Amino acid sequence: MKFLILGIFTSFFSFYILPQKKSNYNLESYLTQDKSLDKKVEEIFESLNLNSLIGQLIMPACGRLGQKIDTIKALLNDQIIGGVLLLNGTKNEFYKWIEEYNKINKEKNNLPLLYSADAEPSLVNRKIIGSTPVSKANAISNLSQVKEVAEIISSDLNNIGINYNFAPVVDVAKNKTVGYRGFGSNPENIIPFSNAFIKQTQSQNIIATAKHFPGHGLVSGDTHKSLQIINGELKELKNYPPLINKGVLSIMVAHIAVKNNKEFNTNGAPATTSSIIVQDLLRDSLGFKGLIVTDAMNMGGVANYPNAIVKAIYAGCDIILMPKDTRKAHYQIKAEYIKNKTFKTKVNKSVRRIIRMKICLGII
């Protein structure tokens, strides 16, 4: 790995800073075998300095439930982050902030950002004020309605500049915290409805995200407040293979421990920090090749778990969402990267996946 003086690459980077379609690749290209795409990923990877490389893994939030706009700008100036979650604000505010962030990226020759939102049918009109009204997920009754809702949401996101949707929720609708956000409790509806939402979203050049792996619908509590536990069988796991097989490009892992399960016991650890769940199950057993993102790392289900940021990356997560302290998270990842070869290999694989996704989005 060569960490070269960033200034040498000013002319190289200048052609992909703005969030516009730049290549012949699209989101469908991400899962294909393509030597030219592999080569482009490697060229960009080799050109990154260490700060920027580590920053690709970190995604703080801005908005009324996130950090201040000036804080995000400072993080961009220091090449600390690779994406931003737009969390509670108006369409106009989000559009303006993205414009300002892109301007800084251009000035700093940073890689373009992944801009995400919790634009689920049941949340989007509350999280993005002024967005086009849509039916809540639990009120959707057929595939045509799913496609229409996904198309409307994706159109709004494209108009704002958001390219990554943390939706759909594929949990069984029996938990009061997430139940109203999913497509009901019948897998015969959940799977086709989720696949339709994903297909429509990704056809409009927005990454879709199935969540909350390995299942949040059958636990009793709320991971925003505390760690929740799946006792025994992973009953919601069956919802994921059909989505992976159809090409979902992102999966969010929940802050849920698993016990009394011989194969997938996490020994009290949140799934987000468990290689048994992330690497062994999701990557190796289910064959998922897309981006794995943590649920928000400031949530009660993980916030007080020791060294959670580093452990999540060891487990196989690619993107650390909403760490409590963004700069501290960057420092911790960077320090472990420098001293541990296994961790360095994990990070490098994640960064290559993120670069590949940014190329396929057309922002590089």
Short mmCIF file of C-alpha atoms in Angstrom, two decimals:
data_model
loop_
_atom_site.label_atom_id
_atom_site.label_comp_id
_atom_site.label_asym_id
_atom_site.label_seq_id
_atom_site.Cartn_x
_atom_site.Cartn_y
_atom_site.Cartn_z
CA MET A 1 0.00 0.00 0.00
CA LYS A 2 1.41 3.32 -0.98
CA PHE A 3 0.39 6.43 0.90
CA LEU A 4 1.36 9.17 -1.53
CA ILE A 5 1.27 12.92 -1.21
CA LEU A 6 -2.31 13.89 -1.92
CA GLY A 7 -1.37 16.92 -3.95
CA ILE A 8 0.14 14.74 -6.65
CA PHE A 9 -3.29 13.41 -7.36
CA THR A 10 -5.19 16.66 -7.68
CA SER A 11 -5.62 16.29 -11.41
CA PHE A 12 -6.48 12.60 -11.02
CA PHE A 13 -9.22 13.26 -8.47
CA SER A 14 -10.70 16.33 -10.06
CA PHE A 15 -12.70 14.39 -12.61
CA TYR A 16 -14.86 12.52 -10.11
CA ILE A 17 -15.60 14.95 -7.30
CA LEU A 18 -19.03 16.12 -8.40
CA PRO A 19 -21.96 13.71 -7.87
CA GLN A 20 -22.76 13.13 -11.54
CA LYS A 21 -22.78 10.03 -13.71
CA LYS A 22 -19.18 9.52 -14.79
CA SER A 23 -18.91 6.03 -16.28
CA ASN A 24 -20.63 3.16 -18.01
CA TYR A 25 -21.07 1.30 -14.73
CA ASN A 26 -24.33 1.15 -12.79
CA LEU A 27 -25.48 -0.47 -9.57
CA GLU A 28 -26.02 -3.78 -11.34
CA SER A 29 -22.31 -3.75 -12.18
CA TYR A 30 -21.37 -4.00 -8.51
CA LEU A 31 -22.01 -7.75 -8.26
CA THR A 32 -20.54 -8.64 -11.66
CA GLN A 33 -17.03 -9.86 -12.41
CA ASP A 34 -15.38 -7.06 -14.35
CA LYS A 35 -11.60 -6.71 -14.61
CA SER A 36 -11.79 -3.09 -15.73
CA LEU A 37 -13.94 -2.24 -12.71
CA ASP A 38 -11.55 -4.12 -10.43
CA LYS A 39 -8.65 -2.17 -11.91
CA LYS A 40 -10.39 1.16 -11.38
CA VAL A 41 -11.15 0.26 -7.77
CA GLU A 42 -7.50 -0.60 -7.19
CA GLU A 43 -6.22 2.60 -8.78
CA ILE A 44 -8.41 4.74 -6.54
CA PHE A 45 -7.64 2.64 -3.46
CA GLU A 46 -3.89 2.99 -3.99
CA SER A 47 -4.20 6.76 -4.35
CA LEU A 48 -5.81 7.35 -0.94
CA ASN A 49 -3.86 8.74 1.97
CA LEU A 50 -4.35 6.97 5.30
CA ASN A 51 -6.77 9.51 6.77
CA SER A 52 -9.05 9.35 3.75
CA LEU A 53 -8.83 5.57 3.56
CA ILE A 54 -9.97 5.15 7.17
CA GLY A 55 -12.60 7.86 6.72
CA GLN A 56 -14.41 5.85 4.04
CA LEU A 57 -15.75 3.58 6.79
CA ILE A 58 -17.31 6.32 8.91
CA MET A 59 -20.76 7.86 8.42
CA PRO A 60 -21.96 10.42 10.98
CA ALA A 61 -25.39 12.03 10.88
CA CYS A 62 -26.34 15.65 10.37
CA GLY A 63 -29.69 17.30 10.87
CA ARG A 64 -31.96 17.85 13.83
CA LEU A 65 -31.00 14.47 15.28
CA GLY A 66 -27.39 14.61 14.12
CA GLN A 67 -24.31 16.77 14.30
CA LYS A 68 -24.14 20.44 13.42
CA ILE A 69 -23.44 21.36 9.82
CA ASP A 70 -20.18 23.10 10.70
CA THR A 71 -19.04 19.96 12.54
CA ILE A 72 -19.56 17.88 9.40
CA LYS A 73 -17.69 20.48 7.34
CA ALA A 74 -14.75 20.27 9.73
CA LEU A 75 -14.74 16.48 9.44
CA LEU A 76 -14.68 16.80 5.65
CA ASN A 77 -11.83 19.27 5.81
CA ASP A 78 -9.82 16.74 7.82
CA GLN A 79 -10.80 13.76 5.63
CA ILE A 80 -12.40 11.95 8.57
CA ILE A 81 -15.59 10.62 6.92
CA GLY A 82 -16.79 8.91 3.76
CA GLY A 83 -20.51 9.51 4.02
CA VAL A 84 -23.26 11.42 5.82
CA LEU A 85 -26.67 10.34 7.11
CA LEU A 86 -29.26 13.10 6.62
CA LEU A 87 -31.35 12.75 9.77
CA ASN A 88 -34.46 14.84 10.28
CA GLY A 89 -34.70 18.05 8.32
CA THR A 90 -36.45 19.54 5.32
CA LYS A 91 -35.87 18.68 1.68
CA ASN A 92 -34.49 22.16 1.08
CA GLU A 93 -32.12 21.95 4.04
CA PHE A 94 -30.76 18.59 2.92
CA TYR A 95 -30.27 19.81 -0.65
CA LYS A 96 -28.42 22.90 0.58
CA TRP A 97 -26.20 20.93 2.96
CA ILE A 98 -25.26 18.42 0.28
CA GLU A 99 -24.29 21.27 -2.04
CA GLU A 100 -22.08 22.73 0.68
CA TYR A 101 -20.49 19.37 1.49
CA ASN A 102 -19.78 18.68 -2.17
CA LYS A 103 -18.09 22.07 -2.47
CA ILE A 104 -15.74 21.20 0.38
CA ASN A 105 -15.08 17.78 -1.13
CA LYS A 106 -14.07 19.42 -4.37
CA GLU A 107 -11.75 21.83 -2.58
CA LYS A 108 -10.14 19.03 -0.54
CA ASN A 109 -9.99 16.51 -3.40
CA ASN A 110 -11.89 14.00 -1.26
CA LEU A 111 -13.69 10.98 -2.60
CA PRO A 112 -17.38 11.75 -3.15
CA LEU A 113 -19.68 10.99 -0.25
CA LEU A 114 -22.38 8.41 0.24
CA TYR A 115 -25.45 10.39 1.33
CA SER A 116 -27.96 8.25 3.21
CA ALA A 117 -31.41 8.58 4.75
CA ASP A 118 -33.90 6.49 6.71
CA ALA A 119 -36.38 6.90 3.89
CA GLU A 120 -38.60 3.98 4.82
CA PRO A 121 -42.24 4.35 3.74
CA SER A 122 -43.29 4.63 7.39
CA LEU A 123 -40.64 7.21 8.34
CA VAL A 124 -39.78 9.23 5.25
CA ASN A 125 -42.42 11.93 5.64
CA ARG A 126 -41.30 12.56 9.22
CA LYS A 127 -37.56 12.26 8.60
CA ILE A 128 -37.58 14.36 5.41
CA ILE A 129 -40.05 17.18 5.94
CA GLY A 130 -41.65 18.24 2.68
CA SER A 131 -41.16 14.87 1.00
CA THR A 132 -43.99 13.53 -1.14
CA PRO A 133 -46.62 11.81 1.03
CA VAL A 134 -46.63 8.00 0.76
CA SER A 135 -48.42 5.12 2.45
CA LYS A 136 -46.79 3.60 5.51
CA ALA A 137 -45.26 0.17 4.96
CA ASN A 138 -47.85 -1.66 7.06
CA ALA A 139 -50.65 -0.08 4.99
CA ILE A 140 -49.27 -1.28 1.65
CA SER A 141 -51.33 -4.16 0.30
CA ASN A 142 -49.94 -5.11 -3.12
CA LEU A 143 -46.83 -5.09 -5.30
CA SER A 144 -48.03 -2.23 -7.48
CA GLN A 145 -48.34 -0.04 -4.43
CA VAL A 146 -44.86 -1.07 -3.23
CA LYS A 147 -43.31 -0.08 -6.56
CA GLU A 148 -45.20 3.21 -6.64
CA VAL A 149 -44.10 4.12 -3.11
CA ALA A 150 -40.48 3.16 -3.82
CA GLU A 151 -40.52 5.19 -7.03
CA ILE A 152 -41.87 8.28 -5.27
CA ILE A 153 -39.36 8.02 -2.42
CA SER A 154 -36.45 7.43 -4.79
CA SER A 155 -37.45 10.38 -6.94
CA ASP A 156 -37.41 12.65 -3.88
CA LEU A 157 -34.03 11.28 -2.80
CA ASN A 158 -32.54 11.82 -6.25
CA ASN A 159 -33.81 15.39 -6.29
CA ILE A 160 -32.14 16.04 -2.94
CA GLY A 161 -28.89 14.26 -3.81
CA ILE A 162 -29.25 11.24 -1.51
CA ASN A 163 -27.88 8.02 -3.01
CA TYR A 164 -28.25 5.48 -0.18
CA ASN A 165 -31.57 4.50 1.40
CA PHE A 166 -31.63 2.59 4.68
CA ALA A 167 -34.79 0.78 3.61
CA PRO A 168 -36.71 -1.51 3.46
CA VAL A 169 -37.34 -2.98 6.90
CA VAL A 170 -37.70 -6.74 6.40
CA ASP A 171 -38.42 -7.59 10.04
CA VAL A 172 -41.58 -9.47 10.94
CA ALA A 173 -44.05 -6.87 12.20
CA LYS A 174 -44.49 -8.09 15.78
CA ASN A 175 -42.14 -5.75 17.65
CA LYS A 176 -43.84 -2.46 18.55
CA THR A 177 -40.70 -0.44 17.82
CA VAL A 178 -40.18 -1.66 14.25
CA GLY A 179 -43.47 -3.44 13.51
CA TYR A 180 -45.28 -0.55 11.82
CA ARG A 181 -42.19 0.03 9.68
CA GLY A 182 -42.28 -3.36 7.96
CA PHE A 183 -44.52 -5.05 5.41
CA GLY A 184 -46.47 -7.12 7.95
CA SER A 185 -45.84 -10.46 9.63
CA ASN A 186 -46.34 -12.85 6.73
CA PRO A 187 -43.13 -13.83 4.87
CA GLU A 188 -45.27 -14.46 1.80
CA ASN A 189 -45.70 -10.68 1.66
CA ILE A 190 -42.48 -9.49 3.33
CA ILE A 191 -40.14 -11.12 0.82
CA PRO A 192 -41.82 -10.12 -2.48
CA PHE A 193 -42.70 -6.65 -1.18
CA SER A 194 -39.12 -6.11 0.01
CA ASN A 195 -37.68 -7.36 -3.27
CA ALA A 196 -39.98 -5.05 -5.22
CA PHE A 197 -38.96 -2.07 -3.09
CA ILE A 198 -35.28 -2.93 -3.50
CA LYS A 199 -35.52 -3.45 -7.25
CA GLN A 200 -37.35 -0.16 -7.82
CA THR A 201 -34.97 1.76 -5.56
CA GLN A 202 -31.81 0.40 -7.15
CA SER A 203 -33.21 0.88 -10.67
CA GLN A 204 -33.29 4.60 -9.79
CA ASN A 205 -29.59 4.56 -8.87
CA ILE A 206 -30.05 4.49 -5.11
CA ILE A 207 -28.59 1.78 -2.88
CA ALA A 208 -31.29 -0.12 -1.00
CA THR A 209 -30.69 -1.62 2.45
CA ALA A 210 -32.42 -4.64 3.98
CA LYS A 211 -32.63 -4.34 7.76
CA HIS A 212 -32.29 -5.28 10.66
CA PHE A 213 -30.17 -8.42 10.30
CA PRO A 214 -30.53 -11.12 11.62
CA GLY A 215 -34.02 -9.99 12.69
CA HIS A 216 -35.55 -7.37 15.01
CA GLY A 217 -39.23 -8.22 14.64
CA LEU A 218 -39.51 -10.99 17.22
CA VAL A 219 -37.57 -9.43 20.09
CA SER A 220 -39.58 -7.66 22.76
CA GLY A 221 -37.67 -4.42 23.29
CA ASP A 222 -36.01 -1.49 21.55
CA THR A 223 -32.32 -1.49 20.56
CA HIS A 224 -32.37 2.31 20.69
CA LYS A 225 -32.56 1.91 24.46
CA SER A 226 -30.76 -1.36 25.25
CA LEU A 227 -29.29 -4.55 23.83
CA GLN A 228 -32.02 -6.97 22.78
CA ILE A 229 -31.73 -10.76 22.67
CA ILE A 230 -32.86 -13.45 20.27
CA ASN A 231 -33.38 -16.56 22.38
CA GLY A 232 -32.87 -19.66 20.24
CA GLU A 233 -33.66 -19.98 16.54
CA LEU A 234 -33.07 -17.11 14.10
CA LYS A 235 -36.64 -17.25 12.83
CA GLU A 236 -36.38 -14.14 10.63
CA LEU A 237 -33.20 -15.26 8.89
CA LYS A 238 -35.22 -16.87 6.10
CA ASN A 239 -36.23 -13.42 4.88
CA TYR A 240 -32.69 -12.60 3.73
CA PRO A 241 -31.52 -15.24 1.18
CA PRO A 242 -34.25 -14.31 -1.35
CA LEU A 243 -33.21 -10.65 -1.11
CA ILE A 244 -29.51 -11.44 -1.42
CA ASN A 245 -30.17 -13.71 -4.39
CA LYS A 246 -32.08 -10.89 -6.12
CA GLY A 247 -29.25 -8.40 -5.65
CA VAL A 248 -29.84 -6.20 -2.60
CA LEU A 249 -26.67 -4.13 -2.26
CA SER A 250 -26.68 -3.25 1.44
CA ILE A 251 -27.69 -4.91 4.69
CA MET A 252 -27.88 -3.24 8.10
CA VAL A 253 -26.94 -5.30 11.16
CA ALA A 254 -28.85 -4.84 14.42
CA HIS A 255 -27.61 -4.45 17.99
CA ILE A 256 -29.10 -7.79 18.99
CA ALA A 257 -27.38 -10.64 20.83
CA VAL A 258 -28.15 -14.29 20.16
CA LYS A 259 -28.25 -16.93 22.90
CA ASN A 260 -29.27 -20.60 23.20
CA ASN A 261 -28.27 -21.14 19.59
CA LYS A 262 -25.43 -23.64 19.13
CA GLU A 263 -24.40 -22.30 15.73
CA PHE A 264 -24.87 -18.55 16.13
CA ASN A 265 -24.46 -17.76 19.84
CA THR A 266 -22.84 -14.31 20.19
CA ASN A 267 -21.87 -14.80 23.85
CA GLY A 268 -23.64 -11.63 24.91
CA ALA A 269 -22.17 -9.42 22.19
CA PRO A 270 -24.33 -7.34 19.84
CA ALA A 271 -24.60 -8.86 16.36
CA THR A 272 -22.88 -5.76 15.00
CA THR A 273 -19.69 -6.78 16.79
CA SER A 274 -19.94 -10.54 16.24
CA SER A 275 -17.95 -12.21 13.46
CA ILE A 276 -20.23 -15.24 13.91
CA ILE A 277 -23.16 -13.16 12.66
CA VAL A 278 -21.50 -10.75 10.23
CA GLN A 279 -18.64 -12.72 8.68
CA ASP A 280 -19.58 -16.37 9.21
CA LEU A 281 -23.33 -16.10 8.66
CA LEU A 282 -23.96 -13.08 6.44
CA ARG A 283 -20.80 -13.08 4.33
CA ASP A 284 -19.77 -16.73 4.22
CA SER A 285 -22.98 -18.76 4.65
CA LEU A 286 -25.41 -16.43 2.85
CA GLY A 287 -22.82 -15.19 0.35
CA PHE A 288 -23.62 -11.49 0.68
CA LYS A 289 -21.13 -9.36 -1.27
CA GLY A 290 -22.58 -5.87 -0.80
CA LEU A 291 -22.06 -3.23 1.88
CA ILE A 292 -22.69 -4.17 5.50
CA VAL A 293 -23.59 -1.17 7.64
CA THR A 294 -24.03 -1.10 11.40
CA ASP A 295 -27.16 0.28 12.95
CA ALA A 296 -26.40 3.59 14.66
CA MET A 297 -23.46 3.10 17.02
CA ASN A 298 -24.79 5.69 19.49
CA MET A 299 -27.83 3.53 20.28
CA GLY A 300 -28.31 2.04 23.73
CA GLY A 301 -27.93 -1.48 22.38
CA VAL A 302 -24.22 -0.97 21.69
CA ALA A 303 -23.08 2.45 22.92
CA ASN A 304 -21.60 1.14 26.17
CA TYR A 305 -20.14 -2.06 24.73
CA PRO A 306 -16.31 -1.93 25.07
CA ASN A 307 -14.35 -1.11 21.91
CA ALA A 308 -17.48 -1.55 19.80
CA ILE A 309 -16.21 0.40 16.78
CA VAL A 310 -13.10 -1.71 16.27
CA LYS A 311 -14.96 -4.93 17.06
CA ALA A 312 -17.63 -4.13 14.46
CA ILE A 313 -14.94 -3.87 11.79
CA TYR A 314 -13.25 -7.07 12.98
CA ALA A 315 -16.70 -8.69 12.72
CA GLY A 316 -16.93 -7.68 9.06
CA CYS A 317 -18.98 -4.47 8.99
CA ASP A 318 -18.00 -2.03 6.23
CA ILE A 319 -19.63 1.19 7.45
CA ILE A 320 -19.73 2.51 11.00
CA LEU A 321 -22.94 4.52 11.28
CA MET A 322 -23.28 7.41 13.74
CA PRO A 323 -20.42 6.76 16.17
CA LYS A 324 -20.81 8.72 19.41
CA ASP A 325 -17.53 10.53 18.73
CA THR A 326 -16.58 10.64 15.05
CA ARG A 327 -13.00 11.77 15.54
CA LYS A 328 -12.40 9.23 18.28
CA ALA A 329 -13.79 6.49 16.03
CA HIS A 330 -11.42 7.52 13.25
CA TYR A 331 -8.49 7.56 15.67
CA GLN A 332 -9.34 4.11 17.05
CA ILE A 333 -9.69 2.56 13.60
CA LYS A 334 -6.50 4.21 12.38
CA ALA A 335 -4.49 3.06 15.41
CA GLU A 336 -5.66 -0.54 15.04
CA TYR A 337 -5.03 -0.42 11.30
CA ILE A 338 -1.41 0.59 11.84
CA LYS A 339 -0.63 -2.08 14.43
CA ASN A 340 -2.65 -5.12 13.34
CA LYS A 341 -2.31 -6.82 9.95
CA THR A 342 -5.55 -8.78 10.26
CA PHE A 343 -7.48 -5.60 10.99
CA LYS A 344 -5.71 -3.80 8.14
CA THR A 345 -6.82 -6.52 5.74
CA LYS A 346 -10.42 -6.19 6.97
CA VAL A 347 -10.40 -2.42 6.51
CA ASN A 348 -8.83 -2.62 3.06
CA LYS A 349 -11.51 -5.03 1.87
CA SER A 350 -14.24 -2.75 3.19
CA VAL A 351 -12.73 0.33 1.58
CA ARG A 352 -12.51 -1.46 -1.76
CA ARG A 353 -16.19 -2.41 -1.49
CA ILE A 354 -17.12 1.21 -0.74
CA ILE A 355 -15.04 2.52 -3.64
CA ARG A 356 -16.61 -0.05 -5.94
CA MET A 357 -20.08 1.07 -4.85
CA LYS A 358 -19.22 4.73 -5.41
CA ILE A 359 -17.99 3.91 -8.91
CA CYS A 360 -21.15 1.96 -9.69
CA LEU A 361 -23.29 4.83 -8.39
CA GLY A 362 -21.53 7.00 -10.94
CA ILE A 363 -20.22 9.53 -8.44
CA ILE A 364 -16.62 8.53 -9.20
#
